Coordinates of C-alpha atoms in Angstrom, one line a residue:
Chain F
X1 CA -43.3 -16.0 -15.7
X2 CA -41.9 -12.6 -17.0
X3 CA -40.5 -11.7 -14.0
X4 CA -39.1 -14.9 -13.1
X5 CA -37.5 -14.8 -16.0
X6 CA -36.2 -11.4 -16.0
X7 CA -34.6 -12.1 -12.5
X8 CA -33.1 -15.4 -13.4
X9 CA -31.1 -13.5 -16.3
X10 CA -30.2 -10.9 -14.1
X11 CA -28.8 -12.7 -11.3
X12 CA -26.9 -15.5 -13.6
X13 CA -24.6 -13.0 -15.0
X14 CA -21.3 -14.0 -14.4
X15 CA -20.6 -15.4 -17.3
X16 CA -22.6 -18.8 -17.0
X17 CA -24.7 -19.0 -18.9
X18 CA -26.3 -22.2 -18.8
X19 CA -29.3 -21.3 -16.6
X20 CA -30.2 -18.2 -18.5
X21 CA -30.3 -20.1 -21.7
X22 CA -32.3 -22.9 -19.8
X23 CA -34.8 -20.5 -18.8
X24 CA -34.4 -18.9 -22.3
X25 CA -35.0 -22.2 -23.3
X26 CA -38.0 -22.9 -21.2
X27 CA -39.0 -19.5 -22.8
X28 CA -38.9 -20.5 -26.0
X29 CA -40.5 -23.5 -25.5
X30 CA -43.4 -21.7 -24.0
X31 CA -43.4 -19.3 -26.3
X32 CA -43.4 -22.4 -29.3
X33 CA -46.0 -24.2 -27.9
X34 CA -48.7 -21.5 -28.3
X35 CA -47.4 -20.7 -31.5
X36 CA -47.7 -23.7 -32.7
X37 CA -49.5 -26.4 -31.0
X38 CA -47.9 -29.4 -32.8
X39 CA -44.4 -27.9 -31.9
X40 CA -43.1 -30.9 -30.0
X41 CA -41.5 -29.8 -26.8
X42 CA -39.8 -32.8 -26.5
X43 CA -37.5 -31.9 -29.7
X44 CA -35.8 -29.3 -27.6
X45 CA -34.3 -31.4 -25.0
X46 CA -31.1 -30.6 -25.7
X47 CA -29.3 -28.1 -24.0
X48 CA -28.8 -25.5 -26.2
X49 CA -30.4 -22.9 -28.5
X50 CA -29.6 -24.7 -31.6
X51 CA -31.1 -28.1 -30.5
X52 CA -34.0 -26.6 -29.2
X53 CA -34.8 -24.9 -32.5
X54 CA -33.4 -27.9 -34.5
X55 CA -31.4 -25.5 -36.7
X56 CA -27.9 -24.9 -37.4
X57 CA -26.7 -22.1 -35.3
X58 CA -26.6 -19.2 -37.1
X59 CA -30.0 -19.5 -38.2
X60 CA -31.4 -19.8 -34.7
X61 CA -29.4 -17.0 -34.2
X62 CA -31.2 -15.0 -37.3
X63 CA -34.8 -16.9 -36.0
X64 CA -34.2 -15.0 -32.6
X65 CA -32.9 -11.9 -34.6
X66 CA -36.1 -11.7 -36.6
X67 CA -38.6 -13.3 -34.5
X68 CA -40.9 -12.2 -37.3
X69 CA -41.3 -13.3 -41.0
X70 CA -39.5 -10.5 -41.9
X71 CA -36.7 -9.9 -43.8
X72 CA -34.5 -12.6 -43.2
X73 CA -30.9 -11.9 -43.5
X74 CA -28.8 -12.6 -46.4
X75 CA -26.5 -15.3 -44.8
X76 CA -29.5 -17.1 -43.5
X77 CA -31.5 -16.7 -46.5
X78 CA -28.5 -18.0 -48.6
X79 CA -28.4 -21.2 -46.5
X80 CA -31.6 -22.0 -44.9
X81 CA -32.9 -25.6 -45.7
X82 CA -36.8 -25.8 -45.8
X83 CA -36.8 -26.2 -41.7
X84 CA -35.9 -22.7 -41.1
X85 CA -38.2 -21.2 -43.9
X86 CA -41.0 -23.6 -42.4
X87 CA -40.0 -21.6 -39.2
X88 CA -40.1 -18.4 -40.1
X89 CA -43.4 -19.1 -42.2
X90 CA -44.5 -20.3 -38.8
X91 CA -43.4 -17.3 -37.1
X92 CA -45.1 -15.4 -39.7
X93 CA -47.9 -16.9 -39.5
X94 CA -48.4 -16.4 -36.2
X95 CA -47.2 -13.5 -35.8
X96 CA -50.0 -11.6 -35.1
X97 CA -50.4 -14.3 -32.4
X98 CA -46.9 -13.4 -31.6
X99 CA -48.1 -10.4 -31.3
X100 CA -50.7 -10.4 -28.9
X101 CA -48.9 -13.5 -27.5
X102 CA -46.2 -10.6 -26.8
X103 CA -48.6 -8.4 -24.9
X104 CA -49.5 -10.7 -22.1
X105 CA -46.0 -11.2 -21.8
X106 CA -45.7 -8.1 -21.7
X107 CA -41.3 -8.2 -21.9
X108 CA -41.0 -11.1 -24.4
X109 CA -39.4 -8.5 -27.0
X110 CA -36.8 -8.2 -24.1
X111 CA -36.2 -12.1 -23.6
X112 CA -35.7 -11.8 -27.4
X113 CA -33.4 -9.2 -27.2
X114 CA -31.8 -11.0 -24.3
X115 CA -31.9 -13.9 -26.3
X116 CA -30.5 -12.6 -29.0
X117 CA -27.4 -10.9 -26.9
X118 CA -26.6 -14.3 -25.4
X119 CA -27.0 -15.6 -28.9
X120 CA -24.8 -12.5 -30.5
X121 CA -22.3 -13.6 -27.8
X122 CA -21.9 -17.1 -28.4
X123 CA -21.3 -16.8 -32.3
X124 CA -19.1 -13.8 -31.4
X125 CA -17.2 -16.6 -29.2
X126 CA -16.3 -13.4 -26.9
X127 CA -15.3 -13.3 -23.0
X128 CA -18.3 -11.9 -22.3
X129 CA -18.8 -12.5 -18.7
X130 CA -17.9 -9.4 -17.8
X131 CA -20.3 -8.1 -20.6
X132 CA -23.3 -10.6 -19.3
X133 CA -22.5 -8.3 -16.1
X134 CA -22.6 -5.2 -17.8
X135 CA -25.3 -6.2 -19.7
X136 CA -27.7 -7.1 -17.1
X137 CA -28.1 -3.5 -15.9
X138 CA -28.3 -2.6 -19.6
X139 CA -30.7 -5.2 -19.7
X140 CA -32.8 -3.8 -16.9
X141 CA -32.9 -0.7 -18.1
X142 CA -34.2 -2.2 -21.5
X143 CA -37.5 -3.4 -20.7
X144 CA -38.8 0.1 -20.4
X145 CA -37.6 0.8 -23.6
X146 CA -39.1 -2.1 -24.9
X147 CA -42.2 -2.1 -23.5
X148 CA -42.6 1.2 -24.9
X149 CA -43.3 -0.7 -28.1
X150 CA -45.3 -3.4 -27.9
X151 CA -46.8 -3.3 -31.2
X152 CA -43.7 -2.8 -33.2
X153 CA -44.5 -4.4 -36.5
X154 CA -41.9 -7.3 -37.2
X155 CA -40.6 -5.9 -40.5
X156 CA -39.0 -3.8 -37.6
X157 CA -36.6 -7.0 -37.4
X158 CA -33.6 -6.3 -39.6
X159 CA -33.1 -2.8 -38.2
X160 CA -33.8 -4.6 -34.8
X161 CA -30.3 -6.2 -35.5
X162 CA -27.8 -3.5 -35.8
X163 CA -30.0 -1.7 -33.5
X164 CA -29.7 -4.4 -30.4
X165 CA -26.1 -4.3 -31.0
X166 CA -25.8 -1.1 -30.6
X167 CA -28.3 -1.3 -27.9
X168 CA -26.2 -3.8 -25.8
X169 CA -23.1 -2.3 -26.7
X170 CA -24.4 1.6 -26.1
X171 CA -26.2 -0.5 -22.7
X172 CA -22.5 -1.2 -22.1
X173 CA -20.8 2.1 -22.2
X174 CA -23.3 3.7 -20.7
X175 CA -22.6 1.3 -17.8
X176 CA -18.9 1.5 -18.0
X177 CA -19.3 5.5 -19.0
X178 CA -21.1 5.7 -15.7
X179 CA -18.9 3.9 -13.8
X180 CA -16.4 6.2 -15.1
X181 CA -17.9 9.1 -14.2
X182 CA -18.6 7.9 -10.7
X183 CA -14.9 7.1 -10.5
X184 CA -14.3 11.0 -11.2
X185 CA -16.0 11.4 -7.8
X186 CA -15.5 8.6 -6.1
X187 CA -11.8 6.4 -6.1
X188 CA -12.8 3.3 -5.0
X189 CA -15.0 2.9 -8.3
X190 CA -11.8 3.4 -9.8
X191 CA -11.1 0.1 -9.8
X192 CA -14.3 -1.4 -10.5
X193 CA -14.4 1.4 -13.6
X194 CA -10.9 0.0 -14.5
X195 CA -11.6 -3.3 -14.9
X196 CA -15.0 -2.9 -16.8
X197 CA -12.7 -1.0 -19.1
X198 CA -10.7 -3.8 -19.6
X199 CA -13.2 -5.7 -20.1
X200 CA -14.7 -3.6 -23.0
X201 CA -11.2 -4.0 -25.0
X202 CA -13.5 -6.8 -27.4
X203 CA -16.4 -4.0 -28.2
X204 CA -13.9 -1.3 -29.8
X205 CA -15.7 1.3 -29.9
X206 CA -16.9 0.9 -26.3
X207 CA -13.2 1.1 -25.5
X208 CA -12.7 3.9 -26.7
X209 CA -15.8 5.7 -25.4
X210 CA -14.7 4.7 -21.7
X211 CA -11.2 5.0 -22.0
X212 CA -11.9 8.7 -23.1
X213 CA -13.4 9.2 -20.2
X214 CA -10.9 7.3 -18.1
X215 CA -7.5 8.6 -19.9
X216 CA -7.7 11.9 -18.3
X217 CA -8.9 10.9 -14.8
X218 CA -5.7 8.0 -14.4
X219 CA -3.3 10.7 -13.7
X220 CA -5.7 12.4 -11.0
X221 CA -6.9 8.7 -9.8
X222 CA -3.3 7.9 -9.1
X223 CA -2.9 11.0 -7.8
X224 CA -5.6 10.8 -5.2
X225 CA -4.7 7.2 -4.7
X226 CA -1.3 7.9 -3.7
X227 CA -2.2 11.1 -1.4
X228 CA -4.9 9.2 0.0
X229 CA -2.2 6.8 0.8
X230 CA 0.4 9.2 2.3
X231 CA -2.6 10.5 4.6
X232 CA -3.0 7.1 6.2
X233 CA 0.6 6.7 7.0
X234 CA 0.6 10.4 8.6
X235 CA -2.6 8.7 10.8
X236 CA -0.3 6.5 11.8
X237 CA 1.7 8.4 13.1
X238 CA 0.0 10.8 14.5
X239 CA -1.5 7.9 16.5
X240 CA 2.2 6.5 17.5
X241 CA 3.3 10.3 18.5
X242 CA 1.6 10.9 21.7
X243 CA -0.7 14.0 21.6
X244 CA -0.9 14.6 18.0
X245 CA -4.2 13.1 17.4
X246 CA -5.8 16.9 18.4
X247 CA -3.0 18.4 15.8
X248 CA -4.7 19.9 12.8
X249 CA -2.1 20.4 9.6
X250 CA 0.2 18.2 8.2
X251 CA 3.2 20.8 8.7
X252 CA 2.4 21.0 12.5
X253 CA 2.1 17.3 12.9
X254 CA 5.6 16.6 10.9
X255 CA 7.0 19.5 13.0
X256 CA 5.3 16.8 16.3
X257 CA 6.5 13.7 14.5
X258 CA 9.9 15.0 14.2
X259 CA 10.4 16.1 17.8
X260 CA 9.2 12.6 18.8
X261 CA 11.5 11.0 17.4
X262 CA 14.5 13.4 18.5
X263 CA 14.0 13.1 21.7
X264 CA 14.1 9.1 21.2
X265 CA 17.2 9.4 19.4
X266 CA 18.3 11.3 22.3
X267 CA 17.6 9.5 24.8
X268 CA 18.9 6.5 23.2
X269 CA 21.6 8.5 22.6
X270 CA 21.5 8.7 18.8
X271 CA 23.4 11.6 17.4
X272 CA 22.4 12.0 13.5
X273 CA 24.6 15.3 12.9
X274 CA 27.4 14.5 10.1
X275 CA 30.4 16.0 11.1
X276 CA 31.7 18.4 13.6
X277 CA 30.7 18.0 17.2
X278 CA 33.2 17.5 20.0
X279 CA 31.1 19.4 22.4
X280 CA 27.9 18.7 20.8
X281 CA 27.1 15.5 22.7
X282 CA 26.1 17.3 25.8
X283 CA 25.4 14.8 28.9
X284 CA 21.8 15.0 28.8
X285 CA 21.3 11.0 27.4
X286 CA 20.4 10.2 30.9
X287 CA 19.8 6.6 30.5
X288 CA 22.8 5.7 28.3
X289 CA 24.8 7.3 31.0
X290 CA 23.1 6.0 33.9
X291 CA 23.4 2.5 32.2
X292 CA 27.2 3.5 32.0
X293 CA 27.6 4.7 35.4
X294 CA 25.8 1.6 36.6
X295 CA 27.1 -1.8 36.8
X296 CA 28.5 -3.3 39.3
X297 CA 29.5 -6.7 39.0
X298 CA 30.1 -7.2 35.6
X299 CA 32.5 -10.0 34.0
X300 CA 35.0 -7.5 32.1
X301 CA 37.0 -10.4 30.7
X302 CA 36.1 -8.7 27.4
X303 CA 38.0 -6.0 28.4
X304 CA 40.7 -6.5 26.5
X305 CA 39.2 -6.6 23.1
X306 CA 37.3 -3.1 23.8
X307 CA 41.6 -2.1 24.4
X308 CA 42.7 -3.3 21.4
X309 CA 39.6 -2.0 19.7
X310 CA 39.4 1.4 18.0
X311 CA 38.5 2.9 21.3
X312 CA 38.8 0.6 23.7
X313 CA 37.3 2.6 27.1
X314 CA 34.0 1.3 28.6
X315 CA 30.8 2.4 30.0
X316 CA 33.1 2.4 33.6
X317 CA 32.9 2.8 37.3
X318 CA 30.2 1.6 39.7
X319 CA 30.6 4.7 41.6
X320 CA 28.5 7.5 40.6
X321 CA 24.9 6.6 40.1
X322 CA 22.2 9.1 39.3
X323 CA 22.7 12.5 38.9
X324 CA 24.4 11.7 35.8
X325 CA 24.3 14.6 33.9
X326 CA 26.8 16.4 35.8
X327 CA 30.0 16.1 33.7
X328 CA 32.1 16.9 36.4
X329 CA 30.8 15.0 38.8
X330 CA 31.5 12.3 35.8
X331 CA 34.9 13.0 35.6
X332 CA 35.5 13.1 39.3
X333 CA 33.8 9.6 39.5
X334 CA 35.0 8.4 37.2
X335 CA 38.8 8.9 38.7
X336 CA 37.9 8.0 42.0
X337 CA 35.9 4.9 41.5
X338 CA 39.1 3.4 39.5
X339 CA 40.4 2.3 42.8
X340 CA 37.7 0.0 43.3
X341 CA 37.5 -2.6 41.3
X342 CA 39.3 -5.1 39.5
X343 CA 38.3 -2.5 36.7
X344 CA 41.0 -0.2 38.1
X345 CA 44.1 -0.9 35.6
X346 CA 41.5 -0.3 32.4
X347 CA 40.4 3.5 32.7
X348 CA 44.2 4.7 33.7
X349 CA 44.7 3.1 30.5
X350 CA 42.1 4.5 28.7
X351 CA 42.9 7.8 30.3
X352 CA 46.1 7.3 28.8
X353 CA 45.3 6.5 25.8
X354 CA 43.1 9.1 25.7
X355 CA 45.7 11.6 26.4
X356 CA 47.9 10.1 24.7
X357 CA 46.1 9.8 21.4
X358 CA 43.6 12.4 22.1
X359 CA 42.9 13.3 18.2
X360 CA 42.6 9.4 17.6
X361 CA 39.6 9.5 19.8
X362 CA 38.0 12.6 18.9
X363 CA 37.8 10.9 16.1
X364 CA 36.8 7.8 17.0
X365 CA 34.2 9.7 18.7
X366 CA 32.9 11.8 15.2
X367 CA 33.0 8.5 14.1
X368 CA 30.6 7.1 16.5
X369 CA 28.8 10.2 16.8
X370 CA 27.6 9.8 13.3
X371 CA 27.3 6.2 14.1
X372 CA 24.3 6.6 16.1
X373 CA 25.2 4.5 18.9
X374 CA 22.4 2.8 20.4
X375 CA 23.5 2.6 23.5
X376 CA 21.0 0.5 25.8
X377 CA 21.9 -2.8 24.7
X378 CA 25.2 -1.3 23.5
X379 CA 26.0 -0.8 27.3
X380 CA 24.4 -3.8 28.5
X381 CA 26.7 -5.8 25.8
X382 CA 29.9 -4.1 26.3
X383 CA 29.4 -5.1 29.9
X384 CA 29.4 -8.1 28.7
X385 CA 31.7 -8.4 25.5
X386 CA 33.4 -6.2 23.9
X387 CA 31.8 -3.1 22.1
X388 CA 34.0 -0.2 21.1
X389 CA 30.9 2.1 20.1
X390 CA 30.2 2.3 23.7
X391 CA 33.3 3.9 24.4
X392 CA 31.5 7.2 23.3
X393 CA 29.9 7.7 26.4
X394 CA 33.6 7.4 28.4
X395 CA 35.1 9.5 25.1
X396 CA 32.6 12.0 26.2
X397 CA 33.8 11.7 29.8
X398 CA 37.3 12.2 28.7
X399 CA 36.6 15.2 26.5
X400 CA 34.7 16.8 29.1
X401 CA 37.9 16.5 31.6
X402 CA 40.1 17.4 28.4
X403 CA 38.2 20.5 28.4
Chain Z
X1 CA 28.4 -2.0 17.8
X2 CA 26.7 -4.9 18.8
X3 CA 23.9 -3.3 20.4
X4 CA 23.1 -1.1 17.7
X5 CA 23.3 -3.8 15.4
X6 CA 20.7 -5.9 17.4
X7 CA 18.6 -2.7 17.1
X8 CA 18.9 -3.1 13.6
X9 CA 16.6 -5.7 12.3
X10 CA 17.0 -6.9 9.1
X11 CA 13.4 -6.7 7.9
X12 CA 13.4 -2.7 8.0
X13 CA 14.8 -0.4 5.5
X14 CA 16.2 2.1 8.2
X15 CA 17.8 -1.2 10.0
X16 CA 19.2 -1.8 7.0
X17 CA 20.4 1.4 6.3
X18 CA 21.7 1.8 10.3
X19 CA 23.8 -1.5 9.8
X20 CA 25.3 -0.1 6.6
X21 CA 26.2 2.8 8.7
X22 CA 27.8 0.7 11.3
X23 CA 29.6 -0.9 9.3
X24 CA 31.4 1.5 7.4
X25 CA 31.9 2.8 10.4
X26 CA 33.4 -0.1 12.1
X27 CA 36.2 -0.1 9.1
X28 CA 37.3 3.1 9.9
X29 CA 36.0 4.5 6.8
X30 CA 34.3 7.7 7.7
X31 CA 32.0 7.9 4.2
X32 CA 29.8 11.0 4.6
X33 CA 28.4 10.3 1.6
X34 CA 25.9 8.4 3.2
X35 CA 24.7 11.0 4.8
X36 CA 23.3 12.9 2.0
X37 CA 23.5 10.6 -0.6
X38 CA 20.2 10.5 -2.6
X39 CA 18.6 14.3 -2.4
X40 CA 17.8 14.4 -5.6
X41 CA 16.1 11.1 -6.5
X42 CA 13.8 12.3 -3.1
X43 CA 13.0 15.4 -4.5
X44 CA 12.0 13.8 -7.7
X45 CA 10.0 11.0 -5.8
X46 CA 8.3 13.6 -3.9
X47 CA 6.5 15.4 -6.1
X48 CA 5.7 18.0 -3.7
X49 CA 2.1 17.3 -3.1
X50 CA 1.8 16.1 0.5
X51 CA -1.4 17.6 2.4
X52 CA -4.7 17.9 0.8
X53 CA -5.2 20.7 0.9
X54 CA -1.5 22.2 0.6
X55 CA -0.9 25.7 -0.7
X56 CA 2.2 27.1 -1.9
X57 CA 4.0 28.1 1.3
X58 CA 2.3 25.2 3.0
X59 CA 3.6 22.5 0.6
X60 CA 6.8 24.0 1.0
X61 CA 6.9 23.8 4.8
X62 CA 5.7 20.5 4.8
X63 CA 8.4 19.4 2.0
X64 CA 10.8 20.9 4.9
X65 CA 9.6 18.9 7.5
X66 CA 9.4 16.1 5.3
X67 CA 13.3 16.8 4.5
X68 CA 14.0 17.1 8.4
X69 CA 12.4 13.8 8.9
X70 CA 14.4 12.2 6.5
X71 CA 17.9 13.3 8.1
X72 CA 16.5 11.7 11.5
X73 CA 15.3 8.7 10.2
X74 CA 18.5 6.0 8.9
X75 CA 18.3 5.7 5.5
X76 CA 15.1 8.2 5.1
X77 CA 17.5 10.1 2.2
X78 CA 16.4 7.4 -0.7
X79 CA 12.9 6.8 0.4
X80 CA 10.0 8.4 -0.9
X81 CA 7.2 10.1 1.2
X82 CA 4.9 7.2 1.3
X83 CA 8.0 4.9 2.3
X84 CA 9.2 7.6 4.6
X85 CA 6.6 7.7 6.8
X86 CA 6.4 4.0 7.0
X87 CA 9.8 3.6 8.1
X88 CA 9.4 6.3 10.2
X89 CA 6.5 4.8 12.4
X90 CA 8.7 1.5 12.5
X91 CA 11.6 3.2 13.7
X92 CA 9.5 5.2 16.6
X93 CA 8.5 2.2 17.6
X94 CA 12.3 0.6 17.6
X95 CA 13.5 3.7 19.6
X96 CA 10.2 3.3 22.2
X97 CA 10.8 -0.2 22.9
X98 CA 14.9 0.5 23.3
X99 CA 14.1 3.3 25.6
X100 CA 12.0 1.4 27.6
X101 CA 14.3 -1.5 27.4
X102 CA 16.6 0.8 28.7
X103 CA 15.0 2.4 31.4
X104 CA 13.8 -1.2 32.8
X105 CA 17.9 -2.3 32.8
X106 CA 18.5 1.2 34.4
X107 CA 16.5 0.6 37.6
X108 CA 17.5 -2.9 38.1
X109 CA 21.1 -1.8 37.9
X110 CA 20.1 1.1 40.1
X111 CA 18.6 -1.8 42.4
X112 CA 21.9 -3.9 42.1
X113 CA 23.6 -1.0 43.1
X114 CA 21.8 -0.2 46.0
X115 CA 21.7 -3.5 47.3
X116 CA 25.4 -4.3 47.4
X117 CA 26.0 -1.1 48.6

């Protein structure tokens, strides 16, 4: 019965607390019966404490504080009609029953003191889900402590009172000063610590306790939160980055991460440097230019926009293929393929204008430089359309035969 | 223009940022502010404490990397570490699926080419 009872409170304590108090209530029921026989079970249908016991609240509340005849409280003395003293005469009469009534039980001082937390709750009318949670370790832990005096006289009662409180409240911060502690180690309990801190704000001296405890570990939590954080992103790219799984050290890795994506840029022909390159955009970009030296039969009805445009020259000539990186070779491609397609009249053009306006272009070209053309689709497009940021790639051309 | 524009997806901060580029670029204004634009608020954001276990010189290499990074990547100057790094796996994976795109349009041409000539 004791166990079953223990359980049930332990596992209902989520703030519900309807089947705790109906087991309570079975409890007390039990627990009336064999103190007194003529106690009619039947009385306590209702659903609560109070109807149970037939008494206002408050004095159920002081009948479960001071199970014995004890000292009874002075707001329950001051209003207790002749039902409640008949009760606690009961209760004192029987309470060396209780008494050994208590042994068999064996934890019954620990369903009072449950009782009496779920009662201290409900007059205290406070959240106290979070408390039922915290309290049902606490509550755990009790029945050793409990059990440890099982012939506690019942005068024991009114100290019993303060002393529960602080019992379920200490019960509490010890709960929430663990979880606290483990936090210290452990960040994930950071949360879980966190919240059972906020939920503590009603007990104040409970919050104060854990936030103590807390205040100087929130900078470090964060701290390792957000590192832990920054970590996971430097996984990820040390798993996008091939071959810098086997890297050890975050400088070496950046140093990995930051090559990767240079060479990218390169390729795609991405030039981040601000300012001052004319020669810096060496041919290497072999795909942009490859892209450029390749197409064929391409509509170039957009030709005139990429003229009017700030630079209007095109990825040109179908001639030279491949080896691409050989600026010359560009340059004398790029001149003799002009006579081979309906092409032709654009690149004497944009020769011309090239040499013509050969510091608009440089320009043009800082300009795009810094631009970061992406050339794939850039080239693909200006095939296409028009797209004066592809002209870079004939600007370079031009520059190279400049030089 | 275009192109680098349809690398530029909108749901990226560096897209973002690369568009801005373009842009400005596009109306002739050559702003070079944008290059270097927010130093300071990064330097503040970054606190400085990157690798576990970071010593002094370390931290200090790693804040240069972290610095290099942040010129590569488009708009890397404003982020913050965190930030950074996600932007910066986003944007290797941009410049991996251009360069493939790329190298795919490449050989086809290259086929094109070869079969009409």
């Amino acid at each position: 019965m004791e166990p079953r009872g223990s359980s049930g409170v332990g596992s209902g304590n989520s703030g519900t607390y309807t089947p705790e108090i109906a087991k309570s209530l079975r409890f007390e029921e039990e627990i009336q019966s064999l103190i007194d026989p003529s106690f009619d079970a039947s009385s306590a249908a209702g659903g609560s404490f109070t109807a149970l016991l037939g008494l206002p609240a408050n004095q159920a509340v002081e009948l479960l504080h001071h199970p014995g005849p004890g000292e009874p409280p002075a707001s329950a003395a001051s209003s207790s009609p002749t039902a409640g003293d008949l009760w606690r005469l009961r209760l004192g009469e029987h309470h060396a029953a209780t008494d050994t009534l208590r042994l068999p039980f064996g934890c019954s001082s620990t369903f009072e003191e449950r009782a009496a937390r779920f009662s201290v709750f409900a007059t205290d009318d406070s959240p106290a889900s979070s408390s039922g949670g915290g309290l049902s370790p606490g509550l755990k832990a009790e029945p050793p402590d409990s059990d440890s005096q099982p012939t506690l006289p019942a005068p024991v009662g009114k100290p019993r009172r303060p002393s529960k409180r602080k019992e379920c409240e200490k019960s509490k911060a010890k709960a929430v000063a663990k979880k606290s502690k483990s936090a210290e180690e452990n960040t994930s309990a950071a949360k879980p610590a966190a919240e059972e801190n906020t939920s503590g704000d009603k007990l104040p001296y409970v919050h104060v306790r854990a936030r103590r405890g807390q205040a100087t570990d929130s900078h470090s939590l964060a701290e390792r939160a957000r590192r832990e954080k920054i970590n996971a992103r430097m996984k990820l790219l040390q798993e996008l980055v091939p071959g810098c799984s086997k890297i050890t050290g975050t400088a070496l890795v950046l140093d990995e991460i930051i090559n990767h994506v240079q060479s990218l840029q390169r390729q795609v022909e991405v030039r981040h440097l601000p300012h001052h390159y004319h020669h810096s955009l060496s041919l290497n970009n072999f795909l942009s230019m490859k892209l450029a030296a390749v197409n064929p039969r391409i509509d170039f009805s957009g030709l005139d926009h990429i003229l009017s445009a700030e630079c209007g020259p095109l990825a040109v000539d179908s001639g030279c293929g491949g080896g691409a990186s050989d600026p010359t070779m560009w340059a004398s491609d790029t001149a003799a393929s002009t006579g081979g397609i309906r092409r032709m009249p654009a690149p004497p053009q944009i020769w011309h204008l090239d040499l013509v306006h050969p510091q608009q272009s440089s320009t043009v070209w800082e300009n795009n430089g810094a631009a970061h053309p992406h050339f794939l689709l850039s080239t693909a497009t200006s095939l296409v359309g028009y797209d004066p940021a592809s002209s870079v790639i004939l600007n370079s051309n031009q520059l190279k035969t400049e030089l | 223009m275009a192109a680098e524009m349809g690398l530029a997806r909108s749901s990226r901060h560096w897209s973002r940022a690369l568009r801005r580029r373009l842009l400005l670029l596009r109306r002739g204004t050559a702003s070079d502010g944008c290059g270097c634009q927010n130093e300071a608020l990064t330097s503040s954001k970054e606190g400085g404490d990157l690798g576990v276990g970071a010593n002094e010189e370390e931290a200090v290499e790693v804040e240069a990397r972290v610095r290099a990074l942040q010129r590569l990547v488009p708009g890397g100057e404003e982020l913050g570490t965190e930030r950074l790094f996600e932007e910066t796996a986003d944007y290797i994976e941009a410049l991996q699926v251009q360069v493939s795109a790329m190298r795919t349009l490449a050989c086809l041409l290259d086929e094109l080419r070869e079969k009409r000539g």
